[in-house]
Coordinates of C-alpha atoms (C1' of nucleotides) in Angstrom, one line a residue:
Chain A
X279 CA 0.0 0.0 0.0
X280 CA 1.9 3.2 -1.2
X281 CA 1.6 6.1 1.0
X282 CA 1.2 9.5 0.4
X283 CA 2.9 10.9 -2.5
X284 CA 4.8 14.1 -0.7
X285 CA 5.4 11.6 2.2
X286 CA 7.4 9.3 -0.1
X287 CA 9.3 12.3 -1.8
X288 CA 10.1 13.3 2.0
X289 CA 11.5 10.2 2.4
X290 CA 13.3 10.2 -0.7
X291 CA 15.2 12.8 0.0
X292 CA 15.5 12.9 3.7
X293 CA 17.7 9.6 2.8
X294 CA 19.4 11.4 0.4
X295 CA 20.7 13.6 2.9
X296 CA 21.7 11.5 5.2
X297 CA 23.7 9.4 2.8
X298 CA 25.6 12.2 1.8
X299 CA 24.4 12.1 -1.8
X300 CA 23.8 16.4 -1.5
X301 CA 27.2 18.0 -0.2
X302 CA 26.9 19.4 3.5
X303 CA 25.8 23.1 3.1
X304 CA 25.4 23.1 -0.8
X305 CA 22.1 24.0 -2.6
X306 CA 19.9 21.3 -3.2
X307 CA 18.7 21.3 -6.9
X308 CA 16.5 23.8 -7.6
X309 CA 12.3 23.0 -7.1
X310 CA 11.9 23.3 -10.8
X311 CA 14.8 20.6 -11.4
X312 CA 13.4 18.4 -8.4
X313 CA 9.9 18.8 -10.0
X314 CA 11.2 17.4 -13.4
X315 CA 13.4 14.5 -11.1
X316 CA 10.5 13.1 -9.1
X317 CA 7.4 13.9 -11.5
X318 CA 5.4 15.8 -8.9
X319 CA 3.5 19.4 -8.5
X320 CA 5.4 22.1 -7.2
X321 CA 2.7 22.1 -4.1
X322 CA 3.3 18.4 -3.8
X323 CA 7.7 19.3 -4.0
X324 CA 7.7 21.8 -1.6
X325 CA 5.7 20.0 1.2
X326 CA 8.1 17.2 0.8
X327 CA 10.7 19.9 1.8
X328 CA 8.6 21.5 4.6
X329 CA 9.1 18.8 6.3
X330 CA 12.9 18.7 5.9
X331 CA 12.6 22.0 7.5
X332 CA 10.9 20.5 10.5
X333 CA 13.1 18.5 11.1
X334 CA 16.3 20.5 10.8
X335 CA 17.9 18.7 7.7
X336 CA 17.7 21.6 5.4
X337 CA 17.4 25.6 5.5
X338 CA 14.9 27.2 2.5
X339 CA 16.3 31.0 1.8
X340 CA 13.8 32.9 -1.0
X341 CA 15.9 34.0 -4.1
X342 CA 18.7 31.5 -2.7
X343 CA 17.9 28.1 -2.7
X344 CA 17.5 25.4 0.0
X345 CA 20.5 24.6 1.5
X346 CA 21.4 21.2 3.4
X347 CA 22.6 21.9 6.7
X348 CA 22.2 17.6 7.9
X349 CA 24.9 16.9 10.7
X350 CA 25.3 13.1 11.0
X351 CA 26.7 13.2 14.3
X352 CA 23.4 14.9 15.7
X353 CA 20.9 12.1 15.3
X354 CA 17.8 12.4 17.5
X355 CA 17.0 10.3 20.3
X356 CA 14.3 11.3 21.0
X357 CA 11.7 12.5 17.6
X358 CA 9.5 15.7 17.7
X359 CA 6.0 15.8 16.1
X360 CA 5.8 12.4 15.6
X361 CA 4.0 9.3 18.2
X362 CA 6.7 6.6 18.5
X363 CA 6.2 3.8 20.5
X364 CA 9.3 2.5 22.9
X365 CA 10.0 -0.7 20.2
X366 CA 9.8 1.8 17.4
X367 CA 12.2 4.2 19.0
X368 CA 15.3 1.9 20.0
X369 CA 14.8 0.0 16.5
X370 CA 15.7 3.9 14.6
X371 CA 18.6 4.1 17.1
X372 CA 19.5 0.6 16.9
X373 CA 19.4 -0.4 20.5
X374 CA 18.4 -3.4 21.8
X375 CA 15.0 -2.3 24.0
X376 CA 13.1 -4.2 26.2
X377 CA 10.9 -4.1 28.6
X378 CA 9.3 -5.3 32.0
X379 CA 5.9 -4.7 34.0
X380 CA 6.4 -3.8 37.4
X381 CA 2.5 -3.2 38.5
X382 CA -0.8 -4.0 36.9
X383 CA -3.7 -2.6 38.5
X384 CA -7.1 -1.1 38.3
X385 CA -8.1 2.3 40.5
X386 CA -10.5 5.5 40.2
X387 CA -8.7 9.0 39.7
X388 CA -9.3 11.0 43.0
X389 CA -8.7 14.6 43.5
X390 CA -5.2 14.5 43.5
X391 CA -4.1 12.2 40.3
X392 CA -7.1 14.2 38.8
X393 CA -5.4 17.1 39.3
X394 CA -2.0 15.9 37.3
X395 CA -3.2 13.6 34.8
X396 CA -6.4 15.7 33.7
X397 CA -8.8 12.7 34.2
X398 CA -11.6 13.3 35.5
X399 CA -12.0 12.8 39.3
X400 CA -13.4 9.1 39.3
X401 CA -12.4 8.0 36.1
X402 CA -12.0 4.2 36.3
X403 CA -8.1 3.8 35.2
X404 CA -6.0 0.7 34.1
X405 CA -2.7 2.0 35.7
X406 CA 0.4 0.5 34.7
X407 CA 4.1 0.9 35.9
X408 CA 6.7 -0.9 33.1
X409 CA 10.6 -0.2 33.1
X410 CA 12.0 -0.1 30.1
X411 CA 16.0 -1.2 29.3
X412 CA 18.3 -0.3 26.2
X413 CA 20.9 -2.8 25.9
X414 CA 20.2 -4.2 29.3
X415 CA 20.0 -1.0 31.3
X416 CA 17.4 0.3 33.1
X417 CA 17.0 3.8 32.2
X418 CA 12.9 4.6 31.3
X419 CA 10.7 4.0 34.4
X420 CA 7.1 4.7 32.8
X421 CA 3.8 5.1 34.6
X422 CA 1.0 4.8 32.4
X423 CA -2.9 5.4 33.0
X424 CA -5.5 4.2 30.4
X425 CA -9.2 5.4 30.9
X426 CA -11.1 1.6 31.2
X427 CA -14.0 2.4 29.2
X428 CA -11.6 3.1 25.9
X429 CA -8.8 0.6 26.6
X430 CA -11.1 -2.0 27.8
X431 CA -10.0 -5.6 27.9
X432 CA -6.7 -4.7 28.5
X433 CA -4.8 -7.0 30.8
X434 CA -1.4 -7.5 31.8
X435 CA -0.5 -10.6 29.0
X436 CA -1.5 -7.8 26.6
X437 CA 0.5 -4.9 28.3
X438 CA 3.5 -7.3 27.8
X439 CA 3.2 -7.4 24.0
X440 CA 1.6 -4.3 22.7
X441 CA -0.6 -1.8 24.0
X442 CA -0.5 0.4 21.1
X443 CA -1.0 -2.7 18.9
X444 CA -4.4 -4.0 20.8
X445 CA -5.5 -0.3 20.8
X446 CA -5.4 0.0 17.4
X447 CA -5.8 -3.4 15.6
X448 CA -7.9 -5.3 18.3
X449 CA -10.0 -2.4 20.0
X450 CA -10.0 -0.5 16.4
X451 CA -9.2 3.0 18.6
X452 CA -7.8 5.4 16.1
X453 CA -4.8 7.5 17.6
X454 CA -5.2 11.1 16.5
X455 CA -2.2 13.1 18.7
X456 CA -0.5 13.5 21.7
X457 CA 0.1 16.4 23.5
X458 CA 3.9 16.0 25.2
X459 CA 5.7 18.2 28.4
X460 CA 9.4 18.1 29.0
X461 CA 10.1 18.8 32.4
X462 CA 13.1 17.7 35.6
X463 CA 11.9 16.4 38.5
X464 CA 13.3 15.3 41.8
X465 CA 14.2 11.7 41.8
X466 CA 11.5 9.4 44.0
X467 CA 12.2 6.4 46.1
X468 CA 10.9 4.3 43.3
X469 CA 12.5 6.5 40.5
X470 CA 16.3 5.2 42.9
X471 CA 15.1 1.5 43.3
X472 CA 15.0 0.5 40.0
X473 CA 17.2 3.7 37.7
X474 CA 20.5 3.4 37.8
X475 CA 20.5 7.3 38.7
X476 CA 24.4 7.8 39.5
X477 CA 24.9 10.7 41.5
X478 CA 21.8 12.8 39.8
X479 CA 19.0 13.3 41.8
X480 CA 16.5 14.7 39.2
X481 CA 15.5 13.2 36.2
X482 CA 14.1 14.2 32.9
X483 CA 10.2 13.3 32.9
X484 CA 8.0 13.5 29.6
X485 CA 4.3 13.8 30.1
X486 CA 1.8 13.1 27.4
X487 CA -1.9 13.1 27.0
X488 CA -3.2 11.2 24.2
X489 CA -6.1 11.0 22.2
X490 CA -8.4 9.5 20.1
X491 CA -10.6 10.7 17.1
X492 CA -13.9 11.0 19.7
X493 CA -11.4 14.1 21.7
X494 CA -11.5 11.9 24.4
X495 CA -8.0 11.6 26.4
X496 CA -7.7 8.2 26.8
X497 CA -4.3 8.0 28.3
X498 CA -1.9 9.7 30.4
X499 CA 2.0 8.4 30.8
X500 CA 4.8 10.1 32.6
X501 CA 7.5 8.8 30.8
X502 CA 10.7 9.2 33.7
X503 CA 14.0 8.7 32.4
X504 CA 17.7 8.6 33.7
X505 CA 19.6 11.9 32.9
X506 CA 21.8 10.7 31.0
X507 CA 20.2 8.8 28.1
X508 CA 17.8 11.5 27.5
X509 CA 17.5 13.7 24.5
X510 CA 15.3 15.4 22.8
X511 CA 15.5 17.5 19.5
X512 CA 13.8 20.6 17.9
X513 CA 14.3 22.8 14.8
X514 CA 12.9 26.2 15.1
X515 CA 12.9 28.6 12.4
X516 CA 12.9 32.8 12.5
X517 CA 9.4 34.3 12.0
X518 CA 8.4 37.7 11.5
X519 CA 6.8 38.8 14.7
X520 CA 3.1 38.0 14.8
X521 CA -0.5 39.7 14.0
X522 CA -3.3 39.6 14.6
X523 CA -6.1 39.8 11.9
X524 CA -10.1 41.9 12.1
X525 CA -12.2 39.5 9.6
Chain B
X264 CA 2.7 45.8 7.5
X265 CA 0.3 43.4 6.9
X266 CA 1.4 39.8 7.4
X267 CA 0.7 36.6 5.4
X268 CA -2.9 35.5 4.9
X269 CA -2.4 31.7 6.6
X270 CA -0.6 33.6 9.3
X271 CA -3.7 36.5 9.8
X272 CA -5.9 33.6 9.6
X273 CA -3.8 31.3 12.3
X274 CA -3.5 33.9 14.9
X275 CA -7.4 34.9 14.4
X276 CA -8.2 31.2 14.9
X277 CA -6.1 30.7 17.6
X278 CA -7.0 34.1 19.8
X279 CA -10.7 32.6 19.1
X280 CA -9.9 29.4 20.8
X281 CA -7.6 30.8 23.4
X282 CA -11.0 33.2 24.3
X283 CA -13.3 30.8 24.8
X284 CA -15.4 31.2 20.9
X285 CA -15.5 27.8 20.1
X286 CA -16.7 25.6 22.7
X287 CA -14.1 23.0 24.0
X288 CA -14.0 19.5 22.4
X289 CA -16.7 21.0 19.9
X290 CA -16.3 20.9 15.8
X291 CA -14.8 24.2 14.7
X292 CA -17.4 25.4 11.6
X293 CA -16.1 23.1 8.5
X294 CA -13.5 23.8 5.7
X295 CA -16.1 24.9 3.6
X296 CA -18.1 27.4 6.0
X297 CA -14.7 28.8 7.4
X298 CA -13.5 29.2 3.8
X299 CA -17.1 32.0 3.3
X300 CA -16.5 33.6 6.1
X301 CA -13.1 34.0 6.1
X302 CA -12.9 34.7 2.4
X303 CA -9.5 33.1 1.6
X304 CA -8.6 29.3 -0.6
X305 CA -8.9 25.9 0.4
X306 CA -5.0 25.5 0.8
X307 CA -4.6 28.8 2.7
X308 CA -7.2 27.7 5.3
X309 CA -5.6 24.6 5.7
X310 CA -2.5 25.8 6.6
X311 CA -3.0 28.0 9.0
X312 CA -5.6 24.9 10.4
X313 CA -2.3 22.9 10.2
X314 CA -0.3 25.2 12.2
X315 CA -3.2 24.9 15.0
X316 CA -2.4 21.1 15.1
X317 CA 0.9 22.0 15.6
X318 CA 0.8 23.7 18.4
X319 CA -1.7 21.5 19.8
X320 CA -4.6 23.4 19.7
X321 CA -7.2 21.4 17.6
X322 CA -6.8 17.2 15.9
X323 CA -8.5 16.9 12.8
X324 CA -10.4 13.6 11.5
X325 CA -11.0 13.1 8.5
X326 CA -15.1 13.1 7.3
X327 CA -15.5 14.5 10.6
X328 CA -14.4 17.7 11.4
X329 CA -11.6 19.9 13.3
X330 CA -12.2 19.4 17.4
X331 CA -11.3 22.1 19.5
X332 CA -8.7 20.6 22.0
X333 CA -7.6 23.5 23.5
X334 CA -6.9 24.0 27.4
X335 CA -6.3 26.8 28.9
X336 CA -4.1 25.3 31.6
X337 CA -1.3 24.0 29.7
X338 CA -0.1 27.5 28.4
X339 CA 3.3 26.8 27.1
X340 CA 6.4 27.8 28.8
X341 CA 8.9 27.5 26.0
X342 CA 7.0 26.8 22.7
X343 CA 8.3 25.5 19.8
X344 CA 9.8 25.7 16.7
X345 CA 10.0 29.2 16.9
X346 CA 12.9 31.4 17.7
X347 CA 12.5 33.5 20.6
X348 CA 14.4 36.0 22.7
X349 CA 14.3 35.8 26.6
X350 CA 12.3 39.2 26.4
X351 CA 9.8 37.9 23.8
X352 CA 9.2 34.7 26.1
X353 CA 8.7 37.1 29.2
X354 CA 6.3 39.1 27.7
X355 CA 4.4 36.4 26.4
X356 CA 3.9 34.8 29.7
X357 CA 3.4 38.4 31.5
X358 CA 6.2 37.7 33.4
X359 CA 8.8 40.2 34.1
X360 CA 12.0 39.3 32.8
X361 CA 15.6 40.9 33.1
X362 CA 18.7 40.2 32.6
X363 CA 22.6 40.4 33.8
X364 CA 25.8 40.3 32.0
X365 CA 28.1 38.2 34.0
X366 CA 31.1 38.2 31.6
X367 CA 31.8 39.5 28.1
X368 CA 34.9 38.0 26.5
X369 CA 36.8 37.2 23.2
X370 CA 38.4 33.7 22.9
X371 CA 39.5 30.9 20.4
X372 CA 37.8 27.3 20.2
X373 CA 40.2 25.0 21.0
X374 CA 39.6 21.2 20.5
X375 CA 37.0 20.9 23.6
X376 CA 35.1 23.8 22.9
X377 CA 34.6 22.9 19.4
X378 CA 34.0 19.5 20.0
X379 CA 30.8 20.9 22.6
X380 CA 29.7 23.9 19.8
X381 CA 29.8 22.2 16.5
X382 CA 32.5 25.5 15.8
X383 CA 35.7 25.1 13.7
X384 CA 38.8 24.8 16.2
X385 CA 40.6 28.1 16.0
X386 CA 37.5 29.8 15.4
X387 CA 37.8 33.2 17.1
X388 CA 34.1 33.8 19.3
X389 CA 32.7 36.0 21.3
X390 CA 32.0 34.4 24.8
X391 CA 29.1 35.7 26.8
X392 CA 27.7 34.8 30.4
X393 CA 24.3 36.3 30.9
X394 CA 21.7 35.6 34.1
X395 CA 18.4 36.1 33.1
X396 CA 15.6 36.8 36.1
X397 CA 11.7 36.0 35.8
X398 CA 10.0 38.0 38.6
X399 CA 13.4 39.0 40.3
X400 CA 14.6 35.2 41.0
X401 CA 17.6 34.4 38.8
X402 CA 16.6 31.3 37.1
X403 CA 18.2 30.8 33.4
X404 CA 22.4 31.4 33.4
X405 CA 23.6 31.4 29.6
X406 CA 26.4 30.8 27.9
X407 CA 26.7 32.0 24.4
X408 CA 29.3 32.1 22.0
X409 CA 29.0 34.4 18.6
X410 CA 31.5 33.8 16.0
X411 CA 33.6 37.1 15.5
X412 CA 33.6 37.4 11.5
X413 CA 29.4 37.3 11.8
X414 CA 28.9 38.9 15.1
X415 CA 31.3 42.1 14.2
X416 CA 31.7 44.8 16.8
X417 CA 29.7 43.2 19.2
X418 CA 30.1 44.7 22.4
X419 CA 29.2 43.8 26.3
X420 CA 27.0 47.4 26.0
X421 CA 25.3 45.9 23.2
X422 CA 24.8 42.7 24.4
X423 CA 22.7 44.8 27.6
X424 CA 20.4 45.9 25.3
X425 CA 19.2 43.2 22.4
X426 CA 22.2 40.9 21.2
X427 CA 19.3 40.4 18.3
X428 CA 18.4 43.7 17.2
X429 CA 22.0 44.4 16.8
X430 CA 22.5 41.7 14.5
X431 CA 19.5 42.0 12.4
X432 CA 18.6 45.9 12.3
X433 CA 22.7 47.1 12.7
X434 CA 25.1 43.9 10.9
X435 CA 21.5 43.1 8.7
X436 CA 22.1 39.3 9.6
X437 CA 19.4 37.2 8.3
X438 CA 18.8 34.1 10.6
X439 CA 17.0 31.4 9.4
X440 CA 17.1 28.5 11.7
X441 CA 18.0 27.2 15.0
X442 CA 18.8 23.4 15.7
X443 CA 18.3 22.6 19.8
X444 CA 18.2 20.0 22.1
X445 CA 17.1 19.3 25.5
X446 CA 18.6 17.5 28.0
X447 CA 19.6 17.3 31.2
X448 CA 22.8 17.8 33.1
X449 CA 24.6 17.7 36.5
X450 CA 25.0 21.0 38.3
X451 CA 28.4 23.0 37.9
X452 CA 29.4 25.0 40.4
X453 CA 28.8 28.2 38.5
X454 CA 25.3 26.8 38.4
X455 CA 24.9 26.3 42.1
X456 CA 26.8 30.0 42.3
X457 CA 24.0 31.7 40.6
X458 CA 20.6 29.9 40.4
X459 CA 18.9 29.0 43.1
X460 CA 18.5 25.3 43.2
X461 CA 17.1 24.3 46.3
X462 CA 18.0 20.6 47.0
X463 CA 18.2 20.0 42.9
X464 CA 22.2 18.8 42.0
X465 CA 20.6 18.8 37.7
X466 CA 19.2 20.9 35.6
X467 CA 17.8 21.8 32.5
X468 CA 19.9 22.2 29.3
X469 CA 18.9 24.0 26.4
X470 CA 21.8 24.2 23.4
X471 CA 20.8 25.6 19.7
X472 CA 23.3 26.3 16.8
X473 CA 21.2 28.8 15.2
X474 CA 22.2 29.6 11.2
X475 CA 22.3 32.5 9.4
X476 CA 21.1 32.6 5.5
X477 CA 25.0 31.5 4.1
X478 CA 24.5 28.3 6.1
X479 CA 27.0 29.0 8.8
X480 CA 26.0 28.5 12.1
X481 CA 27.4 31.8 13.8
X482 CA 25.8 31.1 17.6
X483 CA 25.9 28.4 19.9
X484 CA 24.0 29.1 23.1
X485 CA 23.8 26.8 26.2
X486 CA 20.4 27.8 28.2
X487 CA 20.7 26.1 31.5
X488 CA 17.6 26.1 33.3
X489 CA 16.8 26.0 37.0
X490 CA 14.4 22.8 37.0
X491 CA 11.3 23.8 38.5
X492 CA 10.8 26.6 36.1
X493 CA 11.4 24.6 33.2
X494 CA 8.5 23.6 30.4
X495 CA 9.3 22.5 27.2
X496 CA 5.9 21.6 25.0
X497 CA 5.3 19.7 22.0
X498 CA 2.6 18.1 20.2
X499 CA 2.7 14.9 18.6
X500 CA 0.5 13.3 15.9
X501 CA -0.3 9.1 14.8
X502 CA 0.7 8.8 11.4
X503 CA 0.9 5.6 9.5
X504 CA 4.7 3.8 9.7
X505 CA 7.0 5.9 7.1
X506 CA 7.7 3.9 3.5
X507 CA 10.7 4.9 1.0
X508 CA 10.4 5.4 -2.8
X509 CA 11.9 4.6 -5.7
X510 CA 12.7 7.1 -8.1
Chain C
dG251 C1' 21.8 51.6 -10.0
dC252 C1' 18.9 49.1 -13.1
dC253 C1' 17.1 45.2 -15.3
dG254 C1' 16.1 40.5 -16.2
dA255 C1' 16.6 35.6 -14.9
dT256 C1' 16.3 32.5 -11.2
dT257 C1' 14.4 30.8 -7.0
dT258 C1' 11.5 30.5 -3.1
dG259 C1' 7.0 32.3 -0.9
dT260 C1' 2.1 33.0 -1.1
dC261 C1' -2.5 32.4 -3.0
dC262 C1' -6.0 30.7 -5.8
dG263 C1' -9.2 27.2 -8.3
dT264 C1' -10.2 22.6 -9.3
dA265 C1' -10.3 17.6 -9.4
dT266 C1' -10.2 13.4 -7.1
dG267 C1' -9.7 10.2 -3.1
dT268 C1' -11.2 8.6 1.4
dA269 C1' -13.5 8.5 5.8
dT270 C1' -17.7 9.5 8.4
dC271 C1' -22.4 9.7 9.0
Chain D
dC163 C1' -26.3 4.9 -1.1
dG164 C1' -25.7 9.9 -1.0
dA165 C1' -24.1 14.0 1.4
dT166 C1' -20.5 16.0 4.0
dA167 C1' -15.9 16.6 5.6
dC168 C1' -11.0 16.4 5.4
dA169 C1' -6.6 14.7 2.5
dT170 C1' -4.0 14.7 -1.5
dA171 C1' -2.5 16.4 -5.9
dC172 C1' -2.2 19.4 -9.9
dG173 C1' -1.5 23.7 -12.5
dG174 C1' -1.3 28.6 -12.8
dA175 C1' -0.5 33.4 -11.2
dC176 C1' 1.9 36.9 -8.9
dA177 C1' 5.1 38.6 -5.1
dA178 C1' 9.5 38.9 -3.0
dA179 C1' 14.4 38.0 -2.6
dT180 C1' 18.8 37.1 -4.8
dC181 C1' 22.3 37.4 -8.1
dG182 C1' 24.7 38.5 -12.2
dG183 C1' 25.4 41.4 -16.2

DNA sequence: GCCGATTTGTCCGTATGTATC
DNA sequence: CGATACATACGGACAAATCGG
């Protein structure tokens, strides 16, 4: 099943790039040349590109050209924009994940986990504590909450394989986005028991909310992971300040 | 001035959202209806409706509609994928932001520094140390390093005022693009000097190699961040598992 | 400084595909 | 099945920035 035709010209490229087929800071051929190369509309070209832009592999300049600023050494850990699930992640980085389930258990959200998770208070939960290694090291402790009326069925035998997978192929739940917070906490007690935290006594903690096509929040994981082995990348681009509009 | 249409039409979208217009987890009016009232194209609309997505503010479904997903809690500490000064983040959050020069020097990257900056060794920089202060408590210390040749004349009296405005209204720099990264580090003792860390020993780390429009990246900046007043936001979308193409 | 060629940025209209209801 | 809604793709037009003669 092909995919999307911009998608595949993305991709295209993008491995282009990283295979050092374009010189490091030349000008990438010219839309007009690409557009003749690949058989595509300009529209269809310069989305391709866009995303190139997103993700820091190239720099467009108008009256100039676009210019390939890719840095092997940099690659992400950690992907921006995009949902990745653990397995998917160390597979791109070629590590060696697994994976273990510490805790499978069902509660309501009172006032308090309310509070941080944005259930709402009394929500019946599947909550789910899984430490995840990269070549053999622990270094991800994850606490995941999964609203029981969307995830239902879900048991720990599943948990252990996929829970993205039952979501999507058993349950038929379609995954629209996830909204994601990068923040440092103080370690806990349980954070210490089971990282291998060194000296640090904070660690780097992604929250996300995600949710399915209905705008329900279905889940909420806290992601907690060793100093260290955490990284996560951007590309942000100069904009003219912005305005407002009177329609 | 007036700005781009998608742009006009973004920031009226989103201030309508951020006020309260569209009722949460509601349908915003459809393509079509949005299109009339707005008077503007199909693809116009849709772009500024894509940088909404972006930014977390709405999920679209396709053959159902754009939900409105918008909370007013999670109001963005550091947003993304734009550039922003310290000043421009303040204001933003209605905070009241000032800053300190703690040193203003000129030095040459040897192999360590380059190694850390991504600059040439023997590259002759600008080094600054700046303290920025939200509400009077001193909670960002910077390090910053200009490249000479780009950053001409640069001085610690400019660097009081805007380090910014001098390079793009005085040296007419064009700057296109900044690559950063977060992670998180272990306290130096200039760290522990400065910012007030409480019981913390890491922190926050911020670095960007921001480029200019000839590709070179003239700035390498190291925000470190006092952890509790550190928020980095993103939002993420479920696409179908990338493919390559044949050309 | 000017002008024309090149290149990217924005905007429009239309056609077709696909998912939802 | 048809109507509606978003997703993709195409082609054309003009604007804005850059560069060379």
């Amino acid at each position: 099943m092909p995919k999307a035709k911009y998608e595949q010209i993305f991709q295209y490229l993008k491995e282009k790039i990283e295979s050092g087929q374009y010189a490091p800071q030349a000008l990438l051929p010219s839309e007009h040349t690409l557009i003749a190369e690949l058989d595509c509309s300009r529209n269809t070209l310069r989305r391709a590109v866009g995303e190139l832009v997103r993700i820091g592999y190239v720099q467009t300049m108008q009256g100039k050209g676009v210019r390939n600023i890719f840095e092997p050494a940099q690659q992400a850990t950690f992907t921006l924009g995009t949902i990745e699930s653990f397995a998917e992640s160390a597979a791109r980085n070629h590590w060696r994940g697994t994976s273990e389930i510490l805790l499978f258990s069902e509660l309501t959200a009172n006032a308090a986990l309310a509070a941080k998770t944005g259930f709402d208070e009394g929500t019946p939960l599947y909550y789910i504590q899984r430490l995840h290694y990269l070549n053999d090291r622990p270094l991800i402790f994850n606490h995941s909450y999964f609203r029981q009326d969307v995830a239902r069925g879900l048991t720990r035998e599943i948990a252990e394989q996929s829970i993205y997978r039952y979501l999507e192929n058993e349950l038929h739940l379609s995954i629209i986005n996830s909204k994601r917070v990068v923040t440092v906490e103080k370690a806990t007690l349980l954070d210490l028991q089971y990282l291998d935290m060194g000296d640090c006594n904070c660690l780097a903690v992604v929250s996300s909310q995600t949710y399915n096509s209905d705008g329900v929040m279905f889940e909420y994981t806290q992601s907690r992971h060793q100093p260290n082995f955490f990284r996560f990348q951007d590309n942000a681009v100069r904009r003219p300040v912005a305005q407002s509009r009177s329609v």
